[in-house]
Amino acid sequence: MNQPSIEPTTNKVNLLNILAFIILTSGVLFSLLIAALGGLTGLFALVNLAQDGAFNNQLFTALNLTMMMFTVSVLMIPGWLVSLRRLFNKQPAAQAPDQSNNRGMQLPNIALAVTAVALIAIYLLLQAFDGAQWLLPFLQIPAVIVPLFWIYRFTTRSYAPRKPRRNWFFLGLNLTLQPVLAFSIEILLLIFMGLLIIFWLSLNPSLLENVLSQFEMLTDMNLPMEQAEDLIGGFLENPWIFWLVQFFVALLVPLVEEFIKPILLFRWIKRPLRAVDGFWLGLISGTAFTLFENFGNVSGIMAQDWFFVTFARYGTSFLHMATSAAMGWALMQTFIDRKVIRAVLVYGGVVILHGIWNFFALLAGFSVLPMKNPLAIYSLSPIAPVILVLIALLCAAILFFGGHALFRQSEVNQPAIETIS
């Protein structure tokens, strides 16, 4: 990306620009719509003071959702502006380097330090004043974005792209498409598995009736938390249920997500960029996926679990960003030399890594549930945190050292001319 791109003016490219503009416009408008609906729900909760407990939870959730979706829409807008310029052929012929990368890590370090101080301060304030929980929906913005920004900048500290506008464009497209594709495919897979399970249970009517009655109890909104945990723990004592859940979470989910995250890189399958640019674009894809997923997890919980979930998501951030960057590199290099086995092996590797992470994360979560006769596999739960930390460190090494080596190597090679930006 060290040379200006040559923008073809074919009908194909024009149609792609139109499609990208439609996608980004839909993403921005949909995010703003959800933010507005969340805001209206919050206003309704403020007016409805009759139910004190429900009011507080409803308002907290609505405020979380509003801040999340509004922030996502703001992050999409720069990419939408780039797509608008491309639509009217107003993109400059040559674009200056992203000089912000050449200023080193000063800004990311300051932002990370300020965010860490804010997190500690709000945590201590919560110990003395329950009302401080209303700061958490606003704190989620720096708590989610700043660590990802720091990881991204530290990974790319050796390299400054010539096309920062394309990065925003790519980020916006990923923020719009990834959640829709991942959610849709995973829901379809979940429904398909559910239908197979119902069909299997229908062969034993008494068992089906028992499962349905327990499920009905579990979905009762008035069921105390302790009883709900007992029911879930009882379900997970069944080896069939345990392994079906793990099959979905530790195998199907990684297969889907690791394919979707770098899917936009197939844009360059016929006119590839350099392998280092694939790593860069894969990193952006992983950052977009992590950002939306982290927001979704943090904004969907109550104040008592907010800090635990927020810090736990940082390890997942390394996982998603590293696996996506690795896939970006493998795909772009495969587009160059057509050695498909490389992409297949890397895809298999990142799916296995992601699957191991999900397996042990789920195992650790299940192990805290009350069980009378836990399965033998639960004996591995004490080592789950160690496994997760080791995977997070491995992913950090892939990002920080692998990315640094790729970027340094790219400087000694003749840059390729980009034919499609």
XYZ file of C-alpha atoms in Angstrom:
421
model
C 0.000 0.000 0.000
C 2.944 2.351 -0.510
C 1.813 3.398 -3.977
C -1.374 5.220 -4.951
C -4.129 2.973 -6.172
C -5.358 2.968 -9.711
C -9.154 3.156 -9.596
C -10.806 1.399 -12.529
C -14.034 2.939 -13.722
C -15.706 -0.235 -14.905
C -19.375 -0.923 -14.315
C -18.374 -3.720 -11.942
C -16.501 -1.335 -9.655
C -19.318 1.206 -9.833
C -21.832 -1.453 -8.808
C -19.596 -2.474 -5.914
C -19.370 1.159 -4.794
C -23.153 1.476 -4.917
C -23.581 -1.752 -2.961
C -21.051 -0.639 -0.322
C -22.828 2.719 0.042
C -26.193 0.976 0.516
C -24.743 -1.414 3.091
C -23.049 1.343 5.098
C -26.100 3.609 4.922
C -28.281 0.767 6.188
C -25.813 0.043 8.985
C -25.675 3.652 10.183
C -29.455 4.128 10.023
C -30.211 0.799 11.706
C -27.747 1.496 14.532
C -29.239 4.952 15.086
C -32.738 3.457 15.042
C -31.865 0.887 17.716
C -30.174 3.621 19.763
C -33.318 5.756 19.489
C -35.553 2.837 20.506
C -33.293 2.220 23.480
C -33.557 5.874 24.419
C -37.365 5.790 24.189
C -37.433 2.663 26.346
C -35.296 4.455 28.904
C -37.627 7.460 28.914
C -40.594 5.150 29.397
C -38.795 3.536 32.343
C -38.200 6.964 33.880
C -41.899 7.760 33.677
C -42.975 4.371 34.995
C -41.966 4.818 38.633
C -44.507 2.387 40.011
C -42.226 -0.646 39.798
C -38.979 0.315 41.428
C -36.853 -2.818 40.833
C -38.004 -3.439 37.268
C -37.651 0.245 36.538
C -33.983 0.323 37.518
C -33.055 -2.778 35.519
C -35.015 -1.635 32.473
C -33.455 1.813 32.535
C -29.930 0.443 32.990
C -30.341 -1.985 30.078
C -31.891 0.689 27.842
C -29.096 3.141 28.599
C -26.475 0.485 27.867
C -28.099 -0.357 24.533
C -28.454 3.296 23.536
C -24.808 4.128 24.222
C -23.618 0.963 22.470
C -25.561 1.435 19.244
C -24.940 5.173 19.081
C -21.182 4.585 19.407
C -21.261 1.863 16.721
C -23.114 4.233 14.359
C -20.511 6.956 14.969
C -17.714 4.498 14.118
C -19.504 3.621 10.873
C -19.878 7.223 9.702
C -16.250 7.771 8.489
C -16.550 4.662 6.299
C -19.924 5.873 5.045
C -18.353 9.213 4.067
C -15.609 7.375 2.166
C -18.246 5.338 0.313
C -20.079 8.552 -0.533
C -16.903 10.056 -2.017
C -16.281 6.915 -4.041
C -19.848 6.908 -5.294
C -19.337 10.337 -6.824
C -15.724 9.628 -7.905
C -14.308 12.262 -5.582
C -11.581 10.155 -4.019
C -8.164 11.856 -4.428
C -5.758 10.234 -6.857
C -3.051 9.980 -4.213
C -3.452 9.901 -0.465
C -0.900 10.908 2.118
C 0.366 8.343 4.603
C -1.395 7.938 7.917
C 0.983 10.146 9.874
C -0.808 9.324 13.108
C 0.997 5.954 13.125
C 4.350 7.722 12.898
C 3.834 9.481 16.223
C 4.447 6.243 18.074
C 2.455 4.976 21.017
C 2.087 8.215 22.974
C -1.634 8.757 22.323
C -2.644 5.074 22.765
C -0.639 4.826 26.006
C -2.205 7.982 27.427
C -5.702 6.829 26.453
C -5.111 3.405 28.008
C -3.757 4.899 31.233
C -6.677 7.325 31.560
C -9.162 4.507 30.929
C -7.482 2.285 33.525
C -7.627 5.097 36.111
C -11.305 5.702 35.293
C -12.122 1.992 35.675
C -10.372 1.809 39.049
C -12.014 5.026 40.254
C -15.527 3.956 39.275
C -14.981 0.514 40.804
C -13.954 2.052 44.137
C -16.821 4.534 43.943
C -19.286 1.669 43.444
C -18.141 0.109 46.707
C -19.287 3.187 48.584
C -22.133 4.508 46.435
C -24.599 2.313 44.527
C -25.712 5.239 42.393
C -22.344 5.128 40.604
C -23.682 2.208 38.543
C -25.323 4.771 36.237
C -21.836 5.785 35.097
C -21.178 2.307 33.685
C -23.180 2.718 30.430
C -20.982 5.724 29.635
C -17.799 4.055 30.890
C -18.382 1.107 28.529
C -17.390 3.283 25.561
C -13.738 3.864 26.585
C -13.612 0.495 28.384
C -14.370 -1.323 25.101
C -12.799 0.944 22.479
C -9.536 2.093 24.079
C -7.975 -1.354 24.755
C -8.806 -2.433 21.188
C -7.335 0.830 19.891
C -4.156 0.200 21.899
C -3.801 -3.411 20.667
C -4.400 -2.311 17.079
C -1.874 0.516 17.247
C 0.795 -1.513 19.033
C 0.433 -4.332 16.507
C 0.827 -1.910 13.587
C 3.499 0.276 15.213
C 6.029 -0.619 12.496
C 3.845 0.214 9.544
C 1.956 3.252 8.255
C -0.525 2.596 5.428
C -1.029 4.946 2.519
C -4.789 4.548 2.686
C -6.211 5.414 6.112
C -9.560 6.213 4.482
C -9.810 2.634 3.238
C -9.277 1.420 6.797
C -12.357 3.339 7.969
C -14.282 2.098 4.944
C -13.263 -1.485 5.726
C -14.083 -1.076 9.423
C -17.541 0.296 8.628
C -18.377 -2.534 6.240
C -17.267 -5.109 8.783
C -19.254 -3.488 11.598
C -22.328 -3.613 9.368
C -22.009 -7.076 7.806
C -20.298 -9.228 10.426
C -23.010 -9.122 13.142
C -25.760 -9.801 10.599
C -23.952 -12.733 8.957
C -22.696 -14.308 12.195
C -26.005 -13.951 14.021
C -28.078 -15.219 11.094
C -25.934 -18.292 10.419
C -25.548 -19.214 14.091
C -29.291 -18.858 14.712
C -30.047 -21.074 11.702
C -27.595 -23.683 12.972
C -29.125 -23.469 16.442
C -32.636 -23.939 15.036
C -31.474 -26.896 12.942
C -29.870 -28.528 15.990
C -33.005 -27.838 18.015
C -35.191 -29.516 15.418
C -32.931 -32.570 15.394
C -33.053 -32.747 19.192
C -36.854 -32.425 19.228
C -37.111 -35.174 16.606
C -34.863 -37.430 18.685
C -36.829 -36.696 21.858
C -40.117 -37.360 20.065
C -39.050 -40.993 19.788
C -39.345 -41.095 23.599
C -42.561 -39.209 24.516
C -42.063 -39.423 28.293
C -38.551 -37.962 28.020
C -39.809 -35.208 25.709
C -42.573 -34.292 28.168
C -40.081 -34.152 31.043
C -37.641 -31.935 29.100
C -40.408 -29.580 27.951
C -41.765 -29.203 31.494
C -38.296 -28.348 32.824
C -37.721 -25.920 29.966
C -41.065 -24.255 30.686
C -40.036 -23.789 34.309
C -36.691 -22.357 33.214
C -38.362 -19.720 31.021
C -40.629 -18.557 33.857
C -39.717 -14.913 34.470
C -40.717 -15.225 38.141
C -38.454 -18.204 38.801
C -35.876 -17.383 41.529
C -32.264 -17.317 40.364
C -31.292 -20.161 42.692
C -33.918 -22.482 41.210
C -32.941 -21.494 37.680
C -29.313 -22.367 38.420
C -30.388 -25.714 39.888
C -32.356 -26.507 36.733
C -29.487 -25.533 34.428
C -27.022 -27.495 36.546
C -29.300 -30.530 36.334
C -29.437 -30.209 32.538
C -25.644 -30.040 32.320
C -25.221 -33.213 34.341
C -26.511 -35.014 31.270
C -23.522 -35.868 29.028
C -25.632 -35.571 25.871
C -26.666 -32.013 26.712
C -23.154 -31.008 27.786
C -21.517 -32.274 24.616
C -24.260 -30.883 22.358
C -23.730 -27.430 23.867
C -19.969 -27.768 23.466
C -20.396 -29.030 19.894
C -22.245 -25.856 19.031
C -20.104 -23.383 21.002
C -16.651 -24.937 20.623
C -16.935 -26.182 17.029
C -19.768 -24.683 14.988
C -19.368 -21.146 16.332
C -15.591 -20.998 15.604
C -16.157 -22.469 12.139
C -18.683 -19.745 11.350
C -16.936 -16.792 12.971
C -13.442 -17.521 11.658
C -14.864 -17.714 8.140
C -16.981 -14.555 8.431
C -14.397 -12.265 10.022
C -12.029 -12.091 7.000
C -14.717 -12.667 4.359
C -14.379 -9.177 2.866
C -10.774 -9.946 1.914
C -12.114 -12.040 -0.960
C -12.578 -8.627 -2.583
C -8.909 -8.928 -3.588
C -8.921 -12.555 -4.754
C -8.135 -11.635 -8.384
C -5.931 -8.581 -7.754
C -4.227 -9.288 -4.442
C -2.350 -6.818 -2.304
C 0.733 -7.808 -0.347
C 0.554 -10.422 2.410
C 1.293 -7.743 4.997
C -1.781 -5.831 3.818
C -3.825 -8.988 4.297
C -2.592 -9.125 7.887
C -3.540 -5.458 8.326
C -7.011 -5.830 6.830
C -7.591 -9.049 8.774
C -6.641 -7.162 11.930
C -9.226 -4.493 11.127
C -11.825 -7.220 10.534
C -11.011 -8.832 13.869
C -11.124 -5.458 15.615
C -14.595 -4.779 14.200
C -15.882 -8.199 15.263
C -14.373 -7.875 18.737
C -15.707 -4.362 19.183
C -19.294 -5.346 18.417
C -19.104 -8.561 20.452
C -17.526 -6.824 23.452
C -20.141 -4.083 23.369
C -22.871 -6.704 23.172
C -21.539 -8.621 26.175
C -20.766 -5.601 28.344
C -23.980 -3.713 27.592
C -26.183 -6.735 28.252
C -25.273 -7.295 31.909
C -26.122 -5.739 35.228
C -23.793 -3.604 37.298
C -22.729 -6.382 39.703
C -21.094 -8.370 36.873
C -19.972 -5.433 34.737
C -16.291 -5.282 35.725
C -15.748 -9.053 35.618
C -17.211 -9.373 32.111
C -15.373 -6.268 30.873
C -11.963 -7.563 31.947
C -12.717 -11.118 30.790
C -13.471 -9.787 27.303
C -9.939 -8.403 26.928
C -8.571 -11.930 26.542
C -11.211 -12.644 23.899
C -10.124 -9.466 22.118
C -6.618 -10.857 21.621
C -8.118 -14.110 20.330
C -10.426 -12.553 17.729
C -7.896 -10.001 16.496
C -5.016 -12.483 16.222
C -6.976 -15.230 14.458
C -8.488 -12.752 11.998
C -5.100 -11.151 11.265
C -3.555 -14.583 10.688
C -6.379 -15.506 8.315
C -5.974 -12.179 6.508
C -2.292 -12.895 5.933
C -2.975 -16.489 4.814
C -5.738 -15.483 2.400
C -3.795 -12.653 0.772
C -0.670 -14.785 0.414
C -2.831 -17.526 -1.096
C -4.353 -15.044 -3.529
C -0.784 -14.238 -4.603
C 0.722 -17.721 -5.051
C -2.501 -19.805 -5.220
C -1.272 -22.314 -2.608
C -4.680 -23.071 -1.128
C -3.335 -25.555 1.415
C -1.859 -22.623 3.398
C -5.234 -20.951 3.860
C -6.871 -24.278 4.737
C -4.241 -25.089 7.375
C -4.369 -21.617 8.930
C -8.167 -21.723 8.959
C -8.071 -25.090 10.686
C -5.526 -23.776 13.188
C -7.496 -20.675 14.150
C -10.719 -22.694 14.420
C -8.996 -25.145 16.799
C -7.542 -22.276 18.863
C -10.916 -20.535 19.007
C -12.621 -23.832 19.837
C -10.272 -24.587 22.734
C -10.884 -21.089 24.089
C -14.670 -21.494 23.906
C -14.545 -24.990 25.382
C -12.617 -24.009 28.498
C -14.435 -20.690 28.920
C -17.750 -22.558 28.863
C -16.390 -25.289 31.140
C -15.336 -22.681 33.696
C -18.786 -21.074 33.525
C -20.624 -24.388 33.895
C -18.486 -25.525 36.838
C -19.892 -22.850 39.171
C -23.446 -24.158 38.760
C -24.873 -26.428 41.478
C -24.679 -30.108 40.424
C -25.339 -33.266 42.387
C -23.513 -35.625 40.011
C -21.135 -33.558 37.851
C -19.507 -35.158 34.828
C -15.860 -36.207 35.041
C -14.921 -33.516 32.499
C -15.653 -30.865 35.127
C -12.499 -31.946 36.956
C -10.607 -29.950 34.306
C -12.317 -26.694 35.292
C -9.518 -25.590 37.718
C -7.037 -25.449 34.829
C -9.443 -23.542 32.559
C -8.155 -20.071 33.603
C -4.570 -21.188 32.942
C -5.488 -22.449 29.463
C -7.303 -19.197 28.658
C -4.356 -17.069 29.808
C -1.916 -19.141 27.724
C -4.109 -18.750 24.615
C -4.389 -15.004 25.203
C -0.576 -14.755 25.490
C -0.117 -16.803 22.308
C -2.516 -14.518 20.438
C -0.751 -11.435 21.794
C 2.548 -12.867 20.501
C 1.003 -13.464 17.056
C -0.143 -9.854 16.946
C 2.808 -8.044 18.478
C 5.733 -10.095 17.159
C 4.232 -11.638 14.029
C 2.807 -8.346 12.870
C 6.077 -6.518 13.634
C 8.082 -9.074 11.627
C 5.709 -8.884 8.654
C 5.708 -5.097 8.600
C 9.506 -4.935 8.848
C 9.899 -7.481 6.082
C 7.557 -5.500 3.836
C 9.853 -2.472 4.033
C 12.724 -4.280 2.291
C 10.537 -5.565 -0.562
C 9.362 -3.574 -3.537
C 5.829 -2.350 -2.767
C 3.096 -3.610 -5.032
C 0.858 -1.193 -6.908
C -2.708 -1.558 -5.766
C -5.186 -1.927 -8.566
C -8.282 -1.833 -6.403
C -8.603 0.146 -3.212
